[in-house]
Coordinates of C-alpha atoms and ligand atoms in Angstrom, one line a residue:
M1 CA 10.1 1.8 -0.3
C2 CA 12.8 2.1 -3.0
G3 CA 12.1 4.3 -5.9
I4 CA 13.9 4.8 -9.3
I5 CA 14.1 7.7 -11.7
G6 CA 16.1 7.9 -14.9
I7 CA 16.2 10.8 -17.4
N8 CA 17.9 10.9 -20.8
S9 CA 17.7 14.4 -22.2
N10 CA 19.6 17.0 -24.1
K11 CA 19.8 19.3 -21.1
S12 CA 21.2 18.9 -17.6
V13 CA 19.2 16.3 -15.6
S14 CA 20.3 16.5 -12.0
A15 CA 17.7 19.1 -10.8
S16 CA 14.9 17.2 -12.5
I17 CA 16.0 13.9 -11.0
I18 CA 16.1 15.5 -7.5
N19 CA 12.6 16.9 -8.0
S20 CA 11.3 13.5 -9.1
L21 CA 12.9 11.8 -6.2
K22 CA 11.0 14.2 -3.9
K23 CA 7.8 12.9 -5.5
L24 CA 8.9 9.4 -4.4
E25 CA 9.5 10.4 -0.8
Y26 CA 6.1 9.5 0.3
R27 CA 7.0 5.8 -0.2
G28 CA 9.3 5.8 2.9
Y29 CA 13.1 5.4 2.5
D30 CA 16.3 5.9 4.4
S31 CA 18.9 7.2 1.9
A32 CA 19.1 8.7 -1.6
G33 CA 21.5 9.0 -4.5
I34 CA 22.1 10.1 -8.0
A35 CA 24.6 9.4 -10.8
T36 CA 25.0 11.3 -14.0
L37 CA 27.2 10.7 -17.0
H38 CA 29.3 13.5 -18.3
A39 CA 32.3 13.6 -20.7
G40 CA 32.7 9.8 -20.5
S41 CA 32.7 9.5 -16.7
I42 CA 30.1 8.5 -14.2
N43 CA 29.6 11.0 -11.2
E44 CA 27.9 9.5 -8.2
V45 CA 26.6 11.2 -5.0
K46 CA 24.8 9.5 -2.2
S47 CA 23.6 10.5 1.2
E48 CA 21.9 9.1 4.3
G49 CA 18.4 10.3 5.2
R50 CA 16.2 12.6 3.1
V51 CA 16.5 13.8 -0.5
D52 CA 17.0 17.2 1.0
N53 CA 20.5 16.1 2.3
L54 CA 21.4 15.0 -1.2
E55 CA 20.1 18.2 -2.8
K56 CA 22.2 20.4 -0.4
N57 CA 25.4 18.5 -1.3
S58 CA 27.6 21.0 -3.2
V59 CA 28.6 18.3 -5.8
V60 CA 25.0 17.7 -6.6
Q61 CA 24.3 21.4 -6.9
N62 CA 27.1 21.7 -9.5
M63 CA 26.4 18.3 -11.2
V64 CA 26.3 18.3 -15.0
G65 CA 25.3 15.6 -17.4
T66 CA 22.3 15.1 -19.7
I67 CA 21.7 11.5 -18.7
G68 CA 21.3 10.2 -15.1
I69 CA 19.6 7.9 -12.7
G70 CA 18.4 8.6 -9.1
H71 CA 17.2 6.4 -6.3
V72 CA 15.6 6.5 -2.8
R73 CA 16.5 3.3 -0.8
W74 CA 14.6 1.4 1.8
A75 CA 17.2 -0.9 3.3
T76 CA 16.9 -4.7 2.8
H77 CA 20.6 -5.9 2.6
G78 CA 23.0 -3.8 4.7
L79 CA 22.6 -0.8 6.9
P80 CA 20.8 2.4 5.8
N81 CA 24.0 4.4 5.2
S82 CA 25.5 6.3 2.3
I83 CA 27.8 3.4 1.3
N84 CA 24.8 1.1 0.8
A85 CA 22.7 3.8 -0.8
H86 CA 22.2 3.5 -4.6
P87 CA 23.4 4.0 -7.3
H88 CA 26.2 1.4 -7.2
S89 CA 28.9 1.8 -9.8
S90 CA 31.9 0.1 -11.3
Q91 CA 34.2 1.9 -13.6
N92 CA 31.9 1.1 -16.5
V93 CA 28.4 0.8 -15.2
S94 CA 26.0 2.4 -12.6
V95 CA 22.9 0.7 -11.3
V96 CA 19.8 1.6 -9.2
H97 CA 17.7 -1.3 -8.0
N98 CA 14.4 -2.0 -6.3
G99 CA 13.7 -5.5 -5.1
I100 CA 15.9 -8.3 -3.7
I101 CA 18.4 -10.5 -5.4
E102 CA 18.0 -13.9 -3.7
N103 CA 21.2 -15.5 -5.1
S104 CA 23.4 -12.5 -4.4
T105 CA 25.8 -14.5 -2.0
L106 CA 26.5 -17.1 -4.7
L107 CA 26.9 -14.5 -7.4
K108 CA 29.3 -12.5 -5.2
K109 CA 31.5 -15.5 -4.6
F110 CA 31.8 -16.1 -8.3
L111 CA 32.5 -12.4 -9.0
V112 CA 35.1 -12.1 -6.3
S113 CA 36.8 -15.2 -7.8
K114 CA 37.0 -13.2 -11.0
G115 CA 38.7 -10.3 -9.2
H116 CA 35.8 -7.9 -8.7
K117 CA 36.0 -5.8 -5.5
F118 CA 32.8 -4.9 -3.6
K119 CA 32.3 -1.7 -1.6
S120 CA 28.9 -2.2 0.0
Q121 CA 26.8 -4.8 1.9
T122 CA 24.0 -4.7 -0.7
D123 CA 22.7 -7.4 -3.0
T124 CA 22.5 -4.7 -5.7
E125 CA 26.3 -4.5 -6.2
V126 CA 26.4 -8.0 -7.7
I127 CA 24.3 -6.7 -10.6
V128 CA 26.9 -3.9 -11.3
H129 CA 29.8 -6.4 -11.4
L130 CA 27.8 -9.0 -13.3
I131 CA 27.1 -6.6 -16.1
T132 CA 30.7 -5.4 -16.1
E133 CA 31.9 -9.0 -16.3
N134 CA 29.4 -9.8 -19.1
L135 CA 30.4 -6.7 -21.1
K136 CA 33.9 -8.1 -21.4
T137 CA 32.5 -10.6 -24.0
E138 CA 29.1 -9.4 -25.0
N139 CA 27.4 -6.3 -26.5
I140 CA 25.1 -4.3 -24.3
I141 CA 21.8 -6.1 -25.2
N142 CA 23.4 -9.5 -24.8
S143 CA 25.2 -8.6 -21.6
I144 CA 21.8 -7.4 -20.1
T145 CA 19.9 -10.5 -21.2
K146 CA 22.6 -12.7 -19.8
T147 CA 22.8 -10.8 -16.5
L148 CA 19.0 -10.8 -16.0
K149 CA 18.9 -14.5 -16.5
S150 CA 21.5 -15.1 -13.8
L151 CA 19.5 -13.1 -11.2
H152 CA 17.0 -14.8 -8.9
G153 CA 14.5 -12.7 -7.0
S154 CA 12.8 -9.5 -7.9
F155 CA 14.0 -6.3 -9.5
A156 CA 13.3 -3.1 -11.2
L157 CA 16.6 -1.6 -12.6
G158 CA 17.9 1.6 -14.0
I159 CA 21.4 1.3 -15.6
I160 CA 23.7 3.8 -17.3
F161 CA 27.1 3.0 -19.0
K162 CA 30.3 5.0 -19.1
D163 CA 30.7 4.5 -22.8
Q164 CA 27.1 5.0 -23.8
P165 CA 26.3 8.8 -23.8
D166 CA 22.7 8.2 -25.1
L167 CA 21.4 5.2 -23.3
I168 CA 19.6 4.2 -20.1
I169 CA 18.5 0.6 -19.6
G170 CA 15.4 -0.3 -17.5
A171 CA 14.5 -3.8 -16.6
R172 CA 11.7 -5.4 -14.6
R173 CA 10.9 -8.6 -12.8
G174 CA 8.4 -8.5 -9.9
S175 CA 8.9 -4.8 -9.1
P176 CA 7.0 -2.1 -11.1
L177 CA 8.7 0.0 -13.7
A178 CA 7.5 2.5 -16.3
V179 CA 8.8 4.5 -19.2
G180 CA 7.7 8.1 -19.9
Y181 CA 8.0 10.1 -23.1
G182 CA 8.8 13.8 -23.2
P183 CA 9.9 16.3 -25.8
N184 CA 13.5 15.4 -26.8
E185 CA 13.9 13.4 -23.6
N186 CA 12.6 10.2 -22.2
Y187 CA 12.3 8.9 -18.6
L188 CA 12.3 5.8 -16.5
G189 CA 10.4 5.6 -13.2
S190 CA 9.3 3.0 -10.7
D191 CA 6.1 4.9 -10.1
S192 CA 4.0 6.6 -12.8
Y193 CA 3.2 9.1 -10.1
A194 CA 6.7 10.4 -10.1
L195 CA 6.8 10.5 -13.9
K196 CA 3.5 12.3 -14.1
S197 CA 5.1 15.6 -13.2
M198 CA 7.1 15.3 -16.5
T199 CA 4.7 13.5 -18.9
N200 CA 1.4 11.8 -19.1
K201 CA 2.6 9.4 -21.9
I202 CA 3.6 6.1 -20.2
T203 CA 4.5 2.5 -21.1
Y204 CA 4.5 -0.1 -18.3
L205 CA 7.1 -2.8 -18.5
S206 CA 5.8 -6.3 -17.9
D207 CA 7.7 -9.0 -16.0
G208 CA 10.8 -10.2 -17.8
E209 CA 11.0 -7.2 -20.1
F210 CA 13.7 -4.6 -20.5
C211 CA 14.0 -1.3 -22.4
V212 CA 16.6 0.9 -24.0
I213 CA 15.8 4.5 -23.5
K214 CA 17.4 7.0 -25.9
K215 CA 16.7 10.7 -26.0
D216 CA 14.4 10.4 -29.1
H217 CA 13.0 6.9 -28.8
V218 CA 12.6 3.9 -26.7
E219 CA 13.0 0.2 -27.6
F220 CA 11.6 -2.8 -25.7
F221 CA 12.9 -6.3 -25.4
N222 CA 11.6 -9.6 -24.0
E223 CA 13.7 -11.7 -21.6
D224 CA 15.5 -13.4 -24.5
G225 CA 16.6 -10.0 -25.9
I226 CA 14.1 -10.0 -28.8
K227 CA 12.6 -6.7 -29.7
I228 CA 8.9 -6.3 -28.9
N229 CA 6.3 -3.6 -29.4
K230 CA 4.5 -1.9 -26.4
K231 CA 1.6 0.4 -26.2
V232 CA 1.9 4.0 -25.1
L233 CA -0.8 5.0 -22.6
E234 CA -2.1 8.4 -22.0
L235 CA -2.8 9.1 -18.3
S236 CA -5.0 11.9 -17.1
S237 CA -2.8 15.0 -17.5
E238 CA -4.1 16.5 -14.3
E239 CA -1.5 16.3 -11.7
E240 CA -3.1 15.5 -8.4
K241 CA -2.5 18.1 -5.7
Y242 CA -0.9 16.7 -2.7
D243 CA 0.1 19.6 -0.5
K244 CA -0.7 19.5 3.2
G245 CA -2.8 22.6 3.1
D246 CA -3.2 24.0 6.6
Y247 CA -2.6 20.6 8.2
K248 CA 0.6 19.7 10.0
H249 CA 0.7 16.2 8.5
F250 CA -0.7 14.4 5.5
M251 CA -2.2 11.9 7.8
A252 CA -4.2 14.6 9.6
K253 CA -5.5 15.8 6.3
E254 CA -6.3 12.4 5.0
I255 CA -8.3 11.5 8.1
E256 CA -10.3 14.7 7.6
E257 CA -10.8 13.9 3.9
Q258 CA -12.7 10.7 4.7
P259 CA -16.2 12.1 4.3
T260 CA -15.1 13.1 0.8
T261 CA -13.7 9.7 0.1
L262 CA -17.0 8.2 1.0
K263 CA -19.0 10.7 -0.9
N264 CA -16.8 10.1 -4.0
G265 CA -17.2 6.3 -3.7
I266 CA -21.0 6.6 -3.2
K267 CA -21.3 9.0 -6.1
E268 CA -19.3 6.6 -8.3
Y269 CA -21.2 3.4 -7.5
L270 CA -24.7 4.3 -6.3
D271 CA -27.4 4.8 -8.8
T272 CA -29.8 6.9 -6.7
S273 CA -32.5 7.3 -9.3
N274 CA -32.9 3.5 -9.6
N275 CA -31.9 2.5 -6.1
D276 CA -29.1 0.3 -7.3
I277 CA -25.4 -0.2 -7.1
N278 CA -23.6 0.1 -10.4
I279 CA -20.8 -2.4 -10.9
F280 CA -20.4 -1.9 -14.6
N281 CA -19.0 -4.7 -16.8
F282 CA -18.8 -7.2 -13.9
P283 CA -17.5 -10.0 -16.2
W284 CA -19.0 -13.1 -14.5
K285 CA -22.5 -14.5 -14.2
I286 CA -23.8 -14.4 -10.7
N287 CA -24.4 -18.1 -10.5
E288 CA -20.7 -18.8 -11.5
I289 CA -19.6 -17.6 -8.1
S290 CA -20.2 -19.4 -4.8
T291 CA -17.1 -18.5 -2.8
I292 CA -15.3 -15.2 -2.3
T293 CA -11.6 -15.2 -1.3
L294 CA -10.3 -11.9 -0.1
I295 CA -6.5 -11.3 -0.1
G296 CA -4.4 -8.3 1.2
C297 CA -1.6 -7.2 3.5
G298 CA -1.7 -5.0 6.6
T299 CA -4.5 -2.6 6.7
A300 CA -5.8 -3.9 3.4
Y301 CA -6.0 -7.4 5.1
H302 CA -8.1 -5.8 7.8
S303 CA -10.4 -4.5 5.0
C304 CA -10.7 -8.1 3.8
L305 CA -11.5 -9.3 7.3
M306 CA -14.1 -6.6 7.6
A307 CA -15.6 -7.7 4.3
K308 CA -15.9 -11.3 5.5
Y309 CA -18.4 -10.2 8.2
W310 CA -20.4 -8.2 5.6
F311 CA -20.4 -10.9 2.9
E312 CA -21.6 -13.5 5.5
E313 CA -24.3 -11.1 6.8
L314 CA -25.6 -9.9 3.4
T315 CA -25.0 -13.0 1.2
T316 CA -25.0 -16.8 1.4
L317 CA -21.6 -17.0 -0.3
N318 CA -18.7 -18.8 1.3
V319 CA -16.0 -16.4 2.3
N320 CA -12.3 -16.9 2.9
V321 CA -9.8 -14.2 4.0
D322 CA -6.1 -14.5 3.5
I323 CA -2.9 -12.7 4.2
A324 CA -1.1 -12.4 0.8
S325 CA 2.3 -13.5 2.0
E326 CA 0.7 -16.7 3.4
F327 CA -1.6 -17.4 0.5
R328 CA 1.1 -17.3 -2.1
Y329 CA 3.1 -20.2 -0.6
R330 CA 0.3 -22.3 0.8
K331 CA -1.1 -25.4 -0.9
N332 CA -4.4 -23.8 -1.9
R333 CA -7.3 -25.6 -3.5
F334 CA -8.1 -23.4 -6.4
K335 CA -11.8 -23.6 -7.5
K336 CA -13.4 -22.2 -10.6
D337 CA -16.5 -21.0 -8.7
T338 CA -14.3 -18.8 -6.5
L339 CA -13.9 -15.0 -7.1
Y340 CA -10.4 -14.0 -5.8
V341 CA -10.5 -10.3 -4.6
F342 CA -7.2 -8.5 -4.1
V343 CA -7.3 -5.4 -1.9
S344 CA -4.4 -2.9 -2.1
Q345 CA -4.2 0.9 -1.8
S346 CA -1.0 1.1 -3.9
G347 CA -1.7 -1.8 -6.2
E348 CA 2.0 -2.6 -6.1
T349 CA 2.4 -4.6 -2.8
A350 CA 4.7 -7.5 -3.8
D351 CA 3.0 -10.2 -1.9
T352 CA -0.5 -9.2 -3.1
Y353 CA 0.7 -9.0 -6.6
A354 CA 2.3 -12.4 -6.4
A355 CA -0.9 -13.9 -5.0
L356 CA -2.8 -12.4 -8.0
S357 CA -0.2 -13.7 -10.4
L358 CA -0.6 -17.2 -8.8
C359 CA -4.4 -17.1 -9.2
K360 CA -4.0 -15.9 -12.8
S361 CA -1.7 -18.7 -13.6
K362 CA -4.4 -21.1 -12.4
E363 CA -7.0 -19.3 -14.6
M364 CA -9.1 -18.1 -11.6
K365 CA -11.5 -15.2 -11.6
T366 CA -9.6 -12.2 -10.3
C367 CA -10.9 -8.8 -9.2
S368 CA -9.0 -6.0 -7.5
V369 CA -10.0 -3.2 -5.1
V370 CA -7.3 -0.6 -5.5
N371 CA -6.6 3.1 -5.2
V372 CA -3.9 3.5 -7.8
I373 CA -5.6 2.5 -11.1
E374 CA -2.5 2.5 -13.1
S375 CA -0.8 0.0 -10.7
S376 CA 0.4 -3.5 -11.5
I377 CA -2.4 -5.2 -9.5
A378 CA -5.1 -3.1 -11.3
R379 CA -3.6 -3.7 -14.7
D380 CA -3.3 -7.5 -14.2
S381 CA -6.6 -8.3 -12.6
E382 CA -9.6 -9.2 -14.8
F383 CA -11.9 -6.7 -13.1
V384 CA -11.1 -3.6 -11.1
L385 CA -13.1 -1.7 -8.5
P386 CA -11.3 1.6 -7.9
I387 CA -11.7 3.3 -4.5
H388 CA -11.4 6.9 -5.8
C389 CA -9.9 8.3 -2.6
G390 CA -7.2 10.4 -4.3
I391 CA -3.5 10.0 -3.5
E392 CA -2.7 8.9 0.0
I393 CA 0.7 10.1 1.2
G394 CA 0.8 9.3 4.9
V395 CA 2.4 5.9 5.2
A396 CA -0.3 4.8 7.7
S397 CA -3.4 4.1 5.6
T398 CA -6.5 6.0 6.7
K399 CA -8.8 7.2 4.0
A400 CA -7.8 4.3 1.7
F401 CA -9.0 1.9 4.5
L402 CA -12.5 3.6 4.6
G403 CA -12.5 3.7 0.8
Q404 CA -11.7 0.0 0.6
I405 CA -14.3 -1.1 3.1
L406 CA -16.9 1.1 1.4
I407 CA -16.3 -0.7 -2.0
L408 CA -16.3 -4.1 -0.4
Y409 CA -19.5 -3.3 1.5
L410 CA -21.1 -2.2 -1.9
L411 CA -19.9 -5.4 -3.5
A412 CA -21.4 -7.5 -0.7
L413 CA -24.7 -5.6 -0.9
K414 CA -24.9 -5.9 -4.7
L415 CA -24.0 -9.6 -4.8
G416 CA -26.5 -10.3 -1.9
F417 CA -29.2 -8.5 -3.9
L418 CA -28.4 -10.2 -7.2
R419 CA -28.4 -13.6 -5.5
K420 CA -31.7 -12.8 -3.9
D421 CA -30.1 -13.3 -0.5
L422 CA -31.2 -9.7 0.3
K423 CA -34.8 -8.6 -0.2
R424 CA -35.4 -5.3 -2.1
E425 CA -36.8 -3.6 1.0
L426 CA -33.7 -4.3 3.1
F427 CA -31.4 -3.4 0.2
N428 CA -33.2 0.0 -0.2
K429 CA -32.9 0.6 3.5
K430 CA -29.2 -0.1 3.4
L431 CA -28.7 2.2 0.5
K432 CA -30.5 4.9 2.3
D433 CA -28.3 4.5 5.4
L434 CA -25.2 4.6 3.1
K435 CA -26.1 8.0 1.7
E436 CA -26.1 9.4 5.3
L437 CA -22.7 7.9 6.1
P438 CA -20.4 10.7 4.9
D439 CA -22.2 13.2 7.2
L440 CA -22.0 10.9 10.2
V441 CA -18.3 10.4 9.6
Q442 CA -17.9 14.1 9.4
Q443 CA -19.6 14.6 12.8
T444 CA -17.5 11.9 14.3
L445 CA -14.4 13.7 13.3
S446 CA -14.9 16.4 15.9
I447 CA -13.6 14.5 18.8
D448 CA -10.1 15.8 18.9
N449 CA -9.9 17.4 22.3
K450 CA -11.0 14.3 24.2
I451 CA -8.7 12.1 22.2
Q452 CA -5.7 14.3 22.7
T453 CA -6.1 14.0 26.5
I454 CA -6.7 10.3 26.3
S455 CA -3.6 9.7 24.2
K456 CA -1.3 10.7 27.0
T457 CA -2.3 7.6 29.0
F458 CA -1.4 5.4 26.1
N459 CA 2.0 7.1 25.7
D460 CA 2.8 6.5 29.3
A461 CA 1.9 2.8 29.2
K462 CA 4.1 -0.3 28.4
G463 CA 1.5 -1.6 26.1
S464 CA -2.2 -1.6 25.2
M465 CA -5.0 -3.8 23.9
F466 CA -7.8 -3.2 21.4
L467 CA -10.9 -5.5 21.8
G468 CA -13.9 -6.0 19.7
R469 CA -16.4 -8.7 18.6
G470 CA -18.1 -9.3 15.3
F471 CA -18.1 -6.3 13.0
S472 CA -15.9 -4.5 15.5
Y473 CA -13.1 -7.1 15.6
P474 CA -11.4 -6.1 12.3
I475 CA -11.6 -2.5 13.5
A476 CA -9.9 -3.4 16.8
L477 CA -7.0 -5.0 14.7
E478 CA -6.8 -1.9 12.6
G479 CA -6.8 0.4 15.7
A480 CA -3.9 -1.6 17.2
L481 CA -1.9 -1.5 13.9
K482 CA -2.3 2.3 13.6
L483 CA -1.1 2.9 17.2
K484 CA 1.9 0.6 16.9
E485 CA 3.0 1.8 13.5
L486 CA 2.8 5.5 14.4
S487 CA 3.7 5.8 18.1
Y488 CA 5.7 2.6 18.5
I489 CA 3.7 1.5 21.5
H490 CA 3.0 -2.2 21.7
A491 CA -0.7 -2.6 20.8
E492 CA -2.5 -5.9 20.4
G493 CA -5.9 -6.3 18.6
Y494 CA -7.9 -9.2 19.9
P495 CA -11.4 -10.7 19.6
A496 CA -12.9 -9.7 23.0
G497 CA -14.2 -13.3 23.5
E498 CA -10.7 -14.7 23.3
M499 CA -9.2 -12.8 26.2
K500 CA -9.7 -15.5 28.7
H501 CA -7.9 -18.0 26.6
G502 CA -4.5 -16.4 27.2
P503 CA -4.1 -12.6 26.7
L504 CA -6.0 -11.8 30.0
A505 CA -2.7 -12.6 31.7
L506 CA -1.3 -9.4 30.1
I507 CA -3.7 -7.1 31.9
E508 CA -2.3 -5.3 34.8
E509 CA -3.2 -2.3 36.9
G510 CA -3.5 0.9 34.8
M511 CA -3.0 -0.8 31.4
P512 CA -5.0 1.1 28.7
V513 CA -7.5 -1.1 26.9
V514 CA -9.8 0.1 24.1
V515 CA -13.1 -1.7 23.9
L516 CA -15.2 -1.3 20.8
A517 CA -18.8 -2.1 21.9
P518 CA -21.3 -0.5 19.6
R519 CA -25.0 -1.2 20.3
D520 CA -25.2 -4.2 17.9
D521 CA -25.9 -7.9 18.5
Y522 CA -22.6 -8.3 20.3
Y523 CA -23.0 -5.4 22.7
K524 CA -23.9 -7.3 25.9
K525 CA -21.2 -10.0 25.3
T526 CA -18.5 -7.4 24.7
I527 CA -19.5 -5.4 27.8
S528 CA -19.1 -8.6 29.8
N529 CA -15.6 -9.1 28.4
M530 CA -14.9 -5.4 29.2
Q531 CA -15.9 -6.0 32.8
E532 CA -13.4 -8.9 33.0
V533 CA -10.5 -6.6 32.0
I534 CA -11.7 -3.8 34.3
A535 CA -11.8 -6.3 37.2
R536 CA -8.1 -6.9 36.6
G537 CA -7.1 -3.3 36.7
A538 CA -7.4 -2.2 33.0
K539 CA -8.1 1.5 32.2
V540 CA -10.9 1.0 29.7
L541 CA -11.6 3.5 26.9
L542 CA -15.0 2.4 25.7
I543 CA -16.0 3.4 22.2
T544 CA -19.6 2.9 21.4
N545 CA -22.3 4.7 19.5
K546 CA -24.8 7.3 20.8
S547 CA -28.0 5.7 22.2
K548 CA -30.9 6.7 24.4
D549 CA -30.1 3.6 26.6
E550 CA -27.5 4.1 29.3
I551 CA -24.2 2.2 29.2
I552 CA -24.6 -0.9 31.2
S553 CA -21.3 -0.9 33.0
E554 CA -19.4 0.9 35.7
N555 CA -15.8 1.8 36.4
I556 CA -15.1 2.7 32.8
W557 CA -12.1 5.1 32.6
E558 CA -13.3 7.1 29.4
T559 CA -16.1 6.8 26.9
I560 CA -16.3 8.0 23.4
E561 CA -19.7 7.9 21.6
V562 CA -19.7 8.0 17.8
E563 CA -22.8 8.8 15.8
T564 CA -25.5 6.2 15.2
T565 CA -26.4 4.2 12.1
G566 CA -27.2 0.6 11.1
A567 CA -25.0 -2.0 12.8
D568 CA -23.2 -2.9 9.6
L569 CA -22.1 0.7 9.0
L570 CA -20.8 1.3 12.5
P571 CA -17.3 0.1 11.7
F572 CA -16.8 3.2 9.5
L573 CA -17.5 5.4 12.5
L574 CA -15.6 3.4 15.1
T575 CA -12.4 3.7 12.9
V576 CA -12.2 7.4 13.2
P577 CA -11.4 7.8 16.9
L578 CA -8.8 5.0 16.6
Q579 CA -7.0 6.8 13.8
K580 CA -7.0 10.0 15.8
L581 CA -5.7 8.2 18.9
A582 CA -2.7 6.9 17.0
Y583 CA -2.2 10.3 15.4
Y584 CA -2.2 12.3 18.7
S585 CA 0.0 9.7 20.5
A586 CA 2.6 10.0 17.8
L587 CA 2.2 13.8 17.7
K588 CA 2.8 14.1 21.5
K589 CA 5.9 11.9 21.2
G590 CA 7.2 14.0 18.4
Y591 CA 7.6 11.2 15.9
D592 CA 7.6 11.4 12.1
I593 CA 3.9 10.8 11.6
D594 CA 3.9 10.6 7.8
K595 CA 7.0 8.5 7.6
P596 CA 7.1 6.2 10.6
R597 CA 10.5 4.5 11.2
N598 CA 11.2 1.3 9.2
L599 CA 8.0 1.5 7.2
A600 CA 7.3 2.2 3.5
K601 CA 4.2 3.3 1.7
S602 CA 4.4 0.9 -1.1
V603 CA 5.9 -2.5 -0.1
T604 CA 7.4 -3.7 -3.4
V605 CA 9.7 -6.4 -1.8
E606 CA 8.3 -9.6 -0.2
Ligands
F6R1 C1 -0.8 0.4 7.5 C2 -0.5 0.2 6.1 C3 0.0 -1.1 5.6 C4 -0.6 -1.3 4.2 C5 0.0 -2.6 3.6 C6 -0.6 -2.9 2.2 O1 -1.3 1.6 7.8 O2 -0.7 1.2 5.4 O3 -0.3 -2.1 6.4 O4 -2.0 -1.5 4.3 O5 1.4 -2.4 3.4 O6 -0.5 -1.9 1.3 P1 -1.4 -1.8 0.1 O7 -2.8 -1.5 0.5 O8 -0.8 -0.7 -0.8 O9 -1.3 -3.1 -0.6

């Protein structure tokens, strides 16, 4: 998704801006651009596609200027071409923008009536002209305050001015933005990750705030243009490594890293000497909570759904699961005895963040399960459970999914135990099983050859289905999501028991159907559902766990057996072949696996 970089320095900034934009590439984008200020004029270069295209441009290679802004764009308003790429500039002002301006059509009408000419189809260009218009009568601070008040929607902005050789403005509402501090230079970035290569001293802007970045100091203002003080945070100075190593794609590497993700999570939260789960500083008394509401988007939503099954199995709590974009606009009944849990890898997903803000405005108990601990969701929730899986670059979430479900499983176990829903003996047994999980996932990873062959059938098909019941149902949804997002094959995840209520009509001769039927309490029921699809011509890939008992069905096209463990941990193992299936399908099709079309890693617009 869109990303912003700004640098105000006493040396040339274009190369550093390009390098920082490369750090933002993992977010998914379709065009890039840069503007620098030199000798009283703004020079702007934009290009379609990757930052590489921008870097190769001869104008960029010779670009001078000690102050500049750069952007990677993920199209919302207007085609993904170089005209719509950011920055957008008037004669006086140049702007980069993340987010969506909801009243851009009205503002544009007003600005056109004042004689402003527009070049692009974007909503961003209205900001440029609005500032230019306001500058006719106001000073910089007042023109920014006035402009921001006229905008509806969400934004993170970086702005430079033709007549201001030592000034970048940053402004935030809804979309994340941070300031970084360096020696004789200061920075603006939509992502602390991009700033980390230049500094570990960061200040995050809160909603409604803006800042003035000069070479030697930074000033902060609230939405009324009144100066405020902000804290400088020191992030860990270790820059996380994120090279692909010997892997062709980040996704392949991240799938293989999953045993480490689990080991890290277990090491962080399991107290092996006391047979306990450490959830330090949990801020609420256990009897204050009788309901858990889990909220997320996409894969993180599937983690929430997975957790529902575990919370219901291991505790007597009431459990709700919600998609953030639905939750935030519904007429919810907020209850004081509910713990609202927000699940997000990036911690910046706009809908999840809005759902959190809504709960906070109602003074609810909020907890987040995130990977990026400096993120907006982590910073704004009352209590954070980090997943410790390291940076995830592939747009399709893999290791973060296993990391999220591990933490949610631990939370369910701990609450079940504290509430006395779960007896000590069973609690101990589950902790013992957990310790073995990373090795079992490791063994399950060695199924590549079989999956590679199987993936061909999926690529040749018009569509496919993924079926599961109970603990396996959220994993079926996740498997279908992975296949569709990476290989662009239509894939539908469904509860196996629902097939005869409609979707069975889709089954035709040769259609590949994945059936998740581990040997748990749902096994026989799922096998019956599987027979119903086989009878109608489906080519079934059965994924189950190893067992001494034979599989009780015939005419199965292919079978994959994952390792064996307790029923509630089998979802971890079932996930692995589905991730690999999606990976190999996309690989065979030659698609861009780490950056699938139309998608972004961090979805900062609603
Ligand atoms: C799918 C995927 C997305 C994300 C979703 C939420 O592979 O990665 O569906 O899970 O956009 O993102 P986060 O977890 O960052 O809130």
